[in-house]
XYZ file of C-alpha atoms in Angstrom:
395
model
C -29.513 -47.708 6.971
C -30.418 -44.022 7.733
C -28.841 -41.635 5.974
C -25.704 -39.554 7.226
C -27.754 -36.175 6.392
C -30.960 -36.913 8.006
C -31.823 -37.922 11.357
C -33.437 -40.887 12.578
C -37.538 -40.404 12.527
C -37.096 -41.373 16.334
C -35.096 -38.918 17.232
C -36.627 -36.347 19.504
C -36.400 -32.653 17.519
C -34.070 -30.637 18.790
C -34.569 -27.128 20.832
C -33.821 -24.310 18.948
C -31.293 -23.110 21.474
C -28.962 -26.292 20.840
C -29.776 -25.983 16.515
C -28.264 -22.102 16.834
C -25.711 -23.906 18.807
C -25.115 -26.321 15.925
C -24.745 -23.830 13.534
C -22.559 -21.725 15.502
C -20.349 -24.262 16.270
C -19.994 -25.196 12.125
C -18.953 -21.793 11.760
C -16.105 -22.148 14.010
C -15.009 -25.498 13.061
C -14.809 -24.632 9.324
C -12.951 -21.032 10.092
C -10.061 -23.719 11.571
C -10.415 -25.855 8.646
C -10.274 -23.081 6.522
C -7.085 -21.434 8.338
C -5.069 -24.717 8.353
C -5.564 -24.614 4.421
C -4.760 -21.372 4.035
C -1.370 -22.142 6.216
C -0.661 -25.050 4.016
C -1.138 -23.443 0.961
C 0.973 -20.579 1.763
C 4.000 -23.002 2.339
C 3.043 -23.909 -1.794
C 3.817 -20.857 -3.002
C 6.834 -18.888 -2.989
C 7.511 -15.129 -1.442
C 5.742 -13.656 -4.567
C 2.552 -15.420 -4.433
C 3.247 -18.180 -7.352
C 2.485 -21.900 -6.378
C 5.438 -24.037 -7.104
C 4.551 -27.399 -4.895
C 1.149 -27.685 -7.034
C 0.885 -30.990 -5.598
C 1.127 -30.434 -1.822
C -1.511 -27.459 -2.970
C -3.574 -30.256 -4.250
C -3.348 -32.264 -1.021
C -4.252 -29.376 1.041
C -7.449 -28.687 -0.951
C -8.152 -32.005 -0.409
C -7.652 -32.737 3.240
C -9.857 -28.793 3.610
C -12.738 -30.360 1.248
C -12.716 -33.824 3.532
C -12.540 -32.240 6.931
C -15.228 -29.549 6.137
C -17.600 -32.321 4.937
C -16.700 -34.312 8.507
C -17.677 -31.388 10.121
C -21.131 -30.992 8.337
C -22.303 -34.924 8.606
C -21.170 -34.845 12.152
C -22.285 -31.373 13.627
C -25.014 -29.901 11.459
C -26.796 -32.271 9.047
C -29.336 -33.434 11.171
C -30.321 -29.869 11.885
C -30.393 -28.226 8.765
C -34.420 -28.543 8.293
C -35.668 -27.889 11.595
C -32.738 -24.853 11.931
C -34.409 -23.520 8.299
C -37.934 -24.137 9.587
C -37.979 -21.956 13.020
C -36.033 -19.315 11.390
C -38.245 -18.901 8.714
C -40.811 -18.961 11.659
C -39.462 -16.184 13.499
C -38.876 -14.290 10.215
C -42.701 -14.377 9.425
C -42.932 -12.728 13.099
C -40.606 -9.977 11.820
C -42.660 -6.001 12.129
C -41.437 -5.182 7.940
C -37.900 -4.259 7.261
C -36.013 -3.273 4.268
C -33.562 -6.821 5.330
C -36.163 -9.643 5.213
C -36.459 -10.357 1.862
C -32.908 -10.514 1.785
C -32.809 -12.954 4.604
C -35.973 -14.988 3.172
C -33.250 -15.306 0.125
C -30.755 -16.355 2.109
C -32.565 -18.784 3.607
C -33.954 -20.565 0.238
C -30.302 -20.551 -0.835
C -29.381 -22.305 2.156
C -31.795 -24.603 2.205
C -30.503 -25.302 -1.696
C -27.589 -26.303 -0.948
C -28.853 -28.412 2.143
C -30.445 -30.289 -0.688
C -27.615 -30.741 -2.825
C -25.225 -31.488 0.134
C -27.697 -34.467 0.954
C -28.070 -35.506 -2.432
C -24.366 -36.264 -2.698
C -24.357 -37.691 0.802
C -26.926 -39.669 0.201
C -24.865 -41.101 -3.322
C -20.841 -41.793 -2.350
C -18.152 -41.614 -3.761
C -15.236 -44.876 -2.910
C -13.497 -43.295 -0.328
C -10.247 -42.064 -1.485
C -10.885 -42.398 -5.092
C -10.538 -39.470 -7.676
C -14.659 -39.252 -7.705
C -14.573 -38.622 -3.964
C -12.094 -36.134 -4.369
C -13.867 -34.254 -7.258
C -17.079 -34.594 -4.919
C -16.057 -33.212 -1.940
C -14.652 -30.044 -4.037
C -17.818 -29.766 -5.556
C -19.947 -29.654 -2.125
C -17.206 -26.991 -0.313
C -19.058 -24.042 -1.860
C -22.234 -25.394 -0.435
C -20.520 -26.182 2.786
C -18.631 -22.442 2.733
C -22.353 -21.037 2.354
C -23.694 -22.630 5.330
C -20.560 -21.593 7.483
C -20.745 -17.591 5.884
C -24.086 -17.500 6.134
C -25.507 -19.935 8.271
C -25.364 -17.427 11.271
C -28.384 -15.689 9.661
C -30.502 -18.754 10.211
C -29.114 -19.740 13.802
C -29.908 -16.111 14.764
C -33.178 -16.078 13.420
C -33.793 -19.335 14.809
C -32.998 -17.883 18.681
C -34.699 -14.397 17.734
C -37.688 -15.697 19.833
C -35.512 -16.583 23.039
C -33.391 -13.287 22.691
C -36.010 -10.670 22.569
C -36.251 -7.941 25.093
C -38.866 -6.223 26.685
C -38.984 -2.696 28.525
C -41.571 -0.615 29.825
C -40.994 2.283 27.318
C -40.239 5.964 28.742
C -43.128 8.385 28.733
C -43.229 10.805 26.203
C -42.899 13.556 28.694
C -39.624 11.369 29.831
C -38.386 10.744 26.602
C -38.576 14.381 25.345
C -36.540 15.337 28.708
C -33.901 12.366 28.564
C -33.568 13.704 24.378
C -33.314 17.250 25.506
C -30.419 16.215 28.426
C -28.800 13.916 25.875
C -28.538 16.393 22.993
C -27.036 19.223 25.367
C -24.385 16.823 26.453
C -23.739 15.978 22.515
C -23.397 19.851 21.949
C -20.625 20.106 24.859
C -18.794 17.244 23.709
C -20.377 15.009 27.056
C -22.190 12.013 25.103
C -19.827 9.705 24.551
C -20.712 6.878 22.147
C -19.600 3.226 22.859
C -21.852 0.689 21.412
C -24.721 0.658 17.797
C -26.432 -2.060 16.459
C -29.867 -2.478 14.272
C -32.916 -4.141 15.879
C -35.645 -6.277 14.224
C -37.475 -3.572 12.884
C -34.627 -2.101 10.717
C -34.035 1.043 13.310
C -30.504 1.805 14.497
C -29.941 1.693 18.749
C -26.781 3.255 19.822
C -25.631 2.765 23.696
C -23.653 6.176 25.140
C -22.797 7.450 28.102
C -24.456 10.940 29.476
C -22.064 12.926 31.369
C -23.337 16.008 33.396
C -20.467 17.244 35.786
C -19.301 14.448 37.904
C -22.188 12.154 36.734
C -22.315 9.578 34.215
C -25.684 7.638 32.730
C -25.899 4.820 30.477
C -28.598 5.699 27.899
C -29.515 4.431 24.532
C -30.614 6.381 21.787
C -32.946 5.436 18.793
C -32.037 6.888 15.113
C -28.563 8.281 14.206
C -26.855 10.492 16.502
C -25.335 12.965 14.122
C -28.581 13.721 12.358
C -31.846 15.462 13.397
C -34.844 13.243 14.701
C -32.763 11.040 16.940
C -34.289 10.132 20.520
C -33.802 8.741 23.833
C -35.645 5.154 24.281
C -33.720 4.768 27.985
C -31.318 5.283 30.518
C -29.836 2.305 33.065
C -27.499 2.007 35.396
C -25.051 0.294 33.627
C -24.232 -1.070 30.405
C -25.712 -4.999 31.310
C -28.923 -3.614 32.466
C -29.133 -1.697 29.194
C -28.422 -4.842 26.777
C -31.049 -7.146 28.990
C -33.660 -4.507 28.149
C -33.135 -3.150 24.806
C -34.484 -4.914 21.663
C -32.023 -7.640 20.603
C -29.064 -6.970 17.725
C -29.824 -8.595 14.277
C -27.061 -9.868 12.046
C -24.972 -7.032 10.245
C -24.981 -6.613 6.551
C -22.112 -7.154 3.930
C -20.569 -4.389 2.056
C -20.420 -6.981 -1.044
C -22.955 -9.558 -1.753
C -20.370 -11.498 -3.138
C -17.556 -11.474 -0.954
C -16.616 -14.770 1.500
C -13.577 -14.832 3.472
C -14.149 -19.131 2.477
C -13.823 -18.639 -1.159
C -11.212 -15.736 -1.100
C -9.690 -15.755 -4.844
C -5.755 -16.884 -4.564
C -3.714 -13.889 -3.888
C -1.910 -11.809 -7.025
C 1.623 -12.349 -7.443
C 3.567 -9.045 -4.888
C 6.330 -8.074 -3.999
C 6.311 -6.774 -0.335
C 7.010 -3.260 0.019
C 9.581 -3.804 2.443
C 11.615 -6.004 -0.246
C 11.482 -2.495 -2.608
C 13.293 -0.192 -0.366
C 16.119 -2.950 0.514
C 16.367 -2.898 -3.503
C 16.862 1.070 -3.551
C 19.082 0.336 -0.325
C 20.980 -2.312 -1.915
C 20.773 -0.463 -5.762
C 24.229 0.515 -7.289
C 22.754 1.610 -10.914
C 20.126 4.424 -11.200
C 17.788 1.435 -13.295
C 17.501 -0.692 -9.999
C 16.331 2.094 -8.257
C 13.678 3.407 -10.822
C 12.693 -0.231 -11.062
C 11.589 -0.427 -7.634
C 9.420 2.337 -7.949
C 7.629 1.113 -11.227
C 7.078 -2.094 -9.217
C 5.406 -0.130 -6.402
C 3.718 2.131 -8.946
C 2.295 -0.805 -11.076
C -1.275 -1.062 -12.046
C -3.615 -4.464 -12.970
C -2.572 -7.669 -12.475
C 0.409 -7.890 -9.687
C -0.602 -3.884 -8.654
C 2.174 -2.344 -6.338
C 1.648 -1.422 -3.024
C 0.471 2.720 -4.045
C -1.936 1.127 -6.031
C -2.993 -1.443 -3.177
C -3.370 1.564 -1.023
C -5.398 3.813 -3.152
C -7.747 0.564 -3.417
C -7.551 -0.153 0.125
C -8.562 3.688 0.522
C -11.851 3.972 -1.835
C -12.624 0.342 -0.230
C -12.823 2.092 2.988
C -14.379 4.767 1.652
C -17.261 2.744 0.272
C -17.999 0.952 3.647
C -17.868 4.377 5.625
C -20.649 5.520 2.623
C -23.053 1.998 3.243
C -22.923 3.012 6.859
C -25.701 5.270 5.972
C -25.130 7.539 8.521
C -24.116 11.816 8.219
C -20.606 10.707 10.001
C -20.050 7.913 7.312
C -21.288 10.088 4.080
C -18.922 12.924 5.661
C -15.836 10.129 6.162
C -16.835 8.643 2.566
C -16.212 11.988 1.597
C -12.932 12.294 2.754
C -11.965 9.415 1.733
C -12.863 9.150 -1.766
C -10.876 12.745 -1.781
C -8.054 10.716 -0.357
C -7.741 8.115 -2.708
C -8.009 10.810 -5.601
C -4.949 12.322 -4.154
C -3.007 8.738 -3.957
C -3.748 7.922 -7.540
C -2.191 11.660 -8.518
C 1.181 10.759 -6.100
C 0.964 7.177 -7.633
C 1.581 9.012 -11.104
C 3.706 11.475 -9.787
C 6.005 9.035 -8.779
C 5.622 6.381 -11.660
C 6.890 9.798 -14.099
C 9.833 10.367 -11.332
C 10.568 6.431 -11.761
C 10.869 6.894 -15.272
C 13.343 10.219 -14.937
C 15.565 8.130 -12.603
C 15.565 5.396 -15.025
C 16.688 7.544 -17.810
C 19.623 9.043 -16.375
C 21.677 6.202 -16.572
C 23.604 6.873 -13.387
C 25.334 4.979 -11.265
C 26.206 6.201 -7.973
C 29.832 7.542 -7.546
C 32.731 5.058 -6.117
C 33.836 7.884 -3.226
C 30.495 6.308 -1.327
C 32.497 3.421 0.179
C 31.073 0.515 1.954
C 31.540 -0.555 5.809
C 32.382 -3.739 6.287
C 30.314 -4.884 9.259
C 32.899 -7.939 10.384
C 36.158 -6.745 11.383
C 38.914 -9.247 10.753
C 40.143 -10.697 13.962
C 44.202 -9.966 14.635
C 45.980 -12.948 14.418
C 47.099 -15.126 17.077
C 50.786 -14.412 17.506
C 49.682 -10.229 17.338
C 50.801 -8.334 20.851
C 47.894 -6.557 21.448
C 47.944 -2.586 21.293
C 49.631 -1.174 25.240
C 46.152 -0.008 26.826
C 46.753 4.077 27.633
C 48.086 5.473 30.808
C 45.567 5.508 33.868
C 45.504 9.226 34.812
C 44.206 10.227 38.011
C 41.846 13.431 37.895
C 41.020 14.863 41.238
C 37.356 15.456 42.339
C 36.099 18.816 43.204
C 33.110 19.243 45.099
């Protein structure tokens, strides 16, 4: 009997159109898997973040590890090795970049866990035992690589069928196009709408060259907001453009480590909507300066000022791996933002701790509104409705 994770030796080897296809097609299946668990989980836990159905969470790691392991035996397994082989193929065809021996990495690690997927494939577990259970846990991080990552090999794979070829501009028409394209940047009149990185490592950004009533598609070479930047061509629209210009490579990461398929479980919150209906709702100056020291709290369970100043120099580092003059400048402002969050975050921790130590309550003249009337009873006459007066109309 042939194995679930190879294919049979008669089986005619796939093109490497329909193996990107494959892998594409992983990627989305196991995002769905992935989002049903994350829905099922989140009915586990309550409004803070703390599981309390630990077994339904159990069961819905379980049905995610099954179903992702359906979706590799079924859609990609047979592909795996000839996927790895023409991508490594096309990288070897690669002009040298600063990304490919990242990507030759990436590759031996997904060929890794290839292996170890099909060695546990290869050995069952009883189906719906304990073992299979603890197996198919132990292959979802090898699964979870294939669908973060895989997309480096099924784009490397299709490089080949995706490049693009152009006659290139003269250099007497590129140092023209450069020359139109940087006046229109110094009136405001080159409007950016599209970058991405080609093979070789270079940056291509897509704008649009207005002079007067007059608007070219042209793509530039380099970064447009520093010197050295030039004009590789100009089409009539933005199709032509993207059938002609080198083909986009995969994006980098801001974090090696991160993967939206092994996300760590959320911190215990409290929403910051929830604190200002307990100042709302506060009758005692200590529920109100509680509030704030929830908001203001650092480490584990961090408020939402913390979050933000996080959220903040996140953003901040992203804008600075851009590697561009307008990210470093962003970065910049940024990182100055967050620094000015974490010195409100204080500020308002030490007014949190004032409030708390007055030991005030608020005073009874502030009387609540009852929002639901009581209803006159049955037997009430009803008040005489005013006299109708008429007013005459003046024109």
């Amino acid at each position: 009997m042939t194995s679930p994770s190879n294919p049979t030796p008669e089986s005619p080897r796939p093109l490497v159109p329909e193996l990107a296809h494959q892998a594409r097609d992983f990627r989305l299946r196991m995002s769905v898997i992935n989002a049903e668990a994350d829905t099922a989980l989140d009915l586990t836990r309550d409004r803070y973040g703390h599981t309390v159905h630990p077994e339904a969470a159990a069961a819905a790691w379980t049905r995610r590890d099954r179903a992702a392991v359906e979706a590799y035996v079924t859609h990609l397994a047979p592909h795996t090795d000839p996927l790895l082989d023409a991508a490594r193929l096309s990288l070897d065809a690669l002009p040298p970049a600063r990304h490919l021996s990242g990507w030759r990495t990436v590759l031996d690690d997904l060929a890794a866990s290839a292996r170890e997927v099909r060695r546990a494939l290869d050995r069952p577990a009883v189906a719906g035992s304990a073992a299979e259970r603890a197996q198919h846990a132990a292959l979802w991080p090898h699964l979870a690589a294939w669908a973060e990552y895989g997309f480096i090999a099924s784009d490397l794979a299709d490089q080949e069928h995706r490049q693009h070829h152009q006659a290139p501009l003269t250099d007497e028409e590129q140092q023209v196009w450069t020359e139109r394209a940087q006046a229109a940047q110094r009136r405001g009149e080159l409007e950016l709408t599209e970058s991405w990185y080609a093979a070789d490592g270079q940056p291509i950004t897509l704008a649009h060259l207005i002079e007067g009533d007059d608007s070219t598609v042209i793509a530039l070479r380099g970064d447009p907001d520093a010197p050295g930047w030039q004009v590789i061509g100009h089409y009539a629209h933005e199709y032509e453009a993207g059938q002609a210009l080198p083909a986009a490579v995969p994006p980098g990461v801001l974090r090696a480590d991160a993967s939206r398929f092994n996300r760590p479980a959320p911190d215990p919150e409290v929403p910051l909507h929830e604190l200002i209906r307990d100042v709302v709702e506060a009758q005692h100056a200590g529920d109100a300066s509680n509030a704030l020291l929830t908001a203001t709290q650092r480490g584990h369970g961090a408020g939402p000022m913390v979050q933000l100043q996080e959220l903040v120099e996140t953003a901040g580092q992203f804008a600075s791996a851009l590697e561009t003059v307008q990210g470093r400048q962003i970065a910049a402002r940024l990182s100055a933002l967050g620094r000015q969050i974490n010195f409100l975050t204080r500020e308002v921790h030490e007014a949190a701790e004032d409030l708390g130590a007055t030991v005030s309550v608020l005073p009874p003249h502030r009387t609540p509104v009852l929002r639901a009337r009581p209803r006159p009873a049955v037997d009430t006459t009803p008040p005489a409705a005013p006299p109708r007066t008429t007013t005459a109309r003046h024109r």
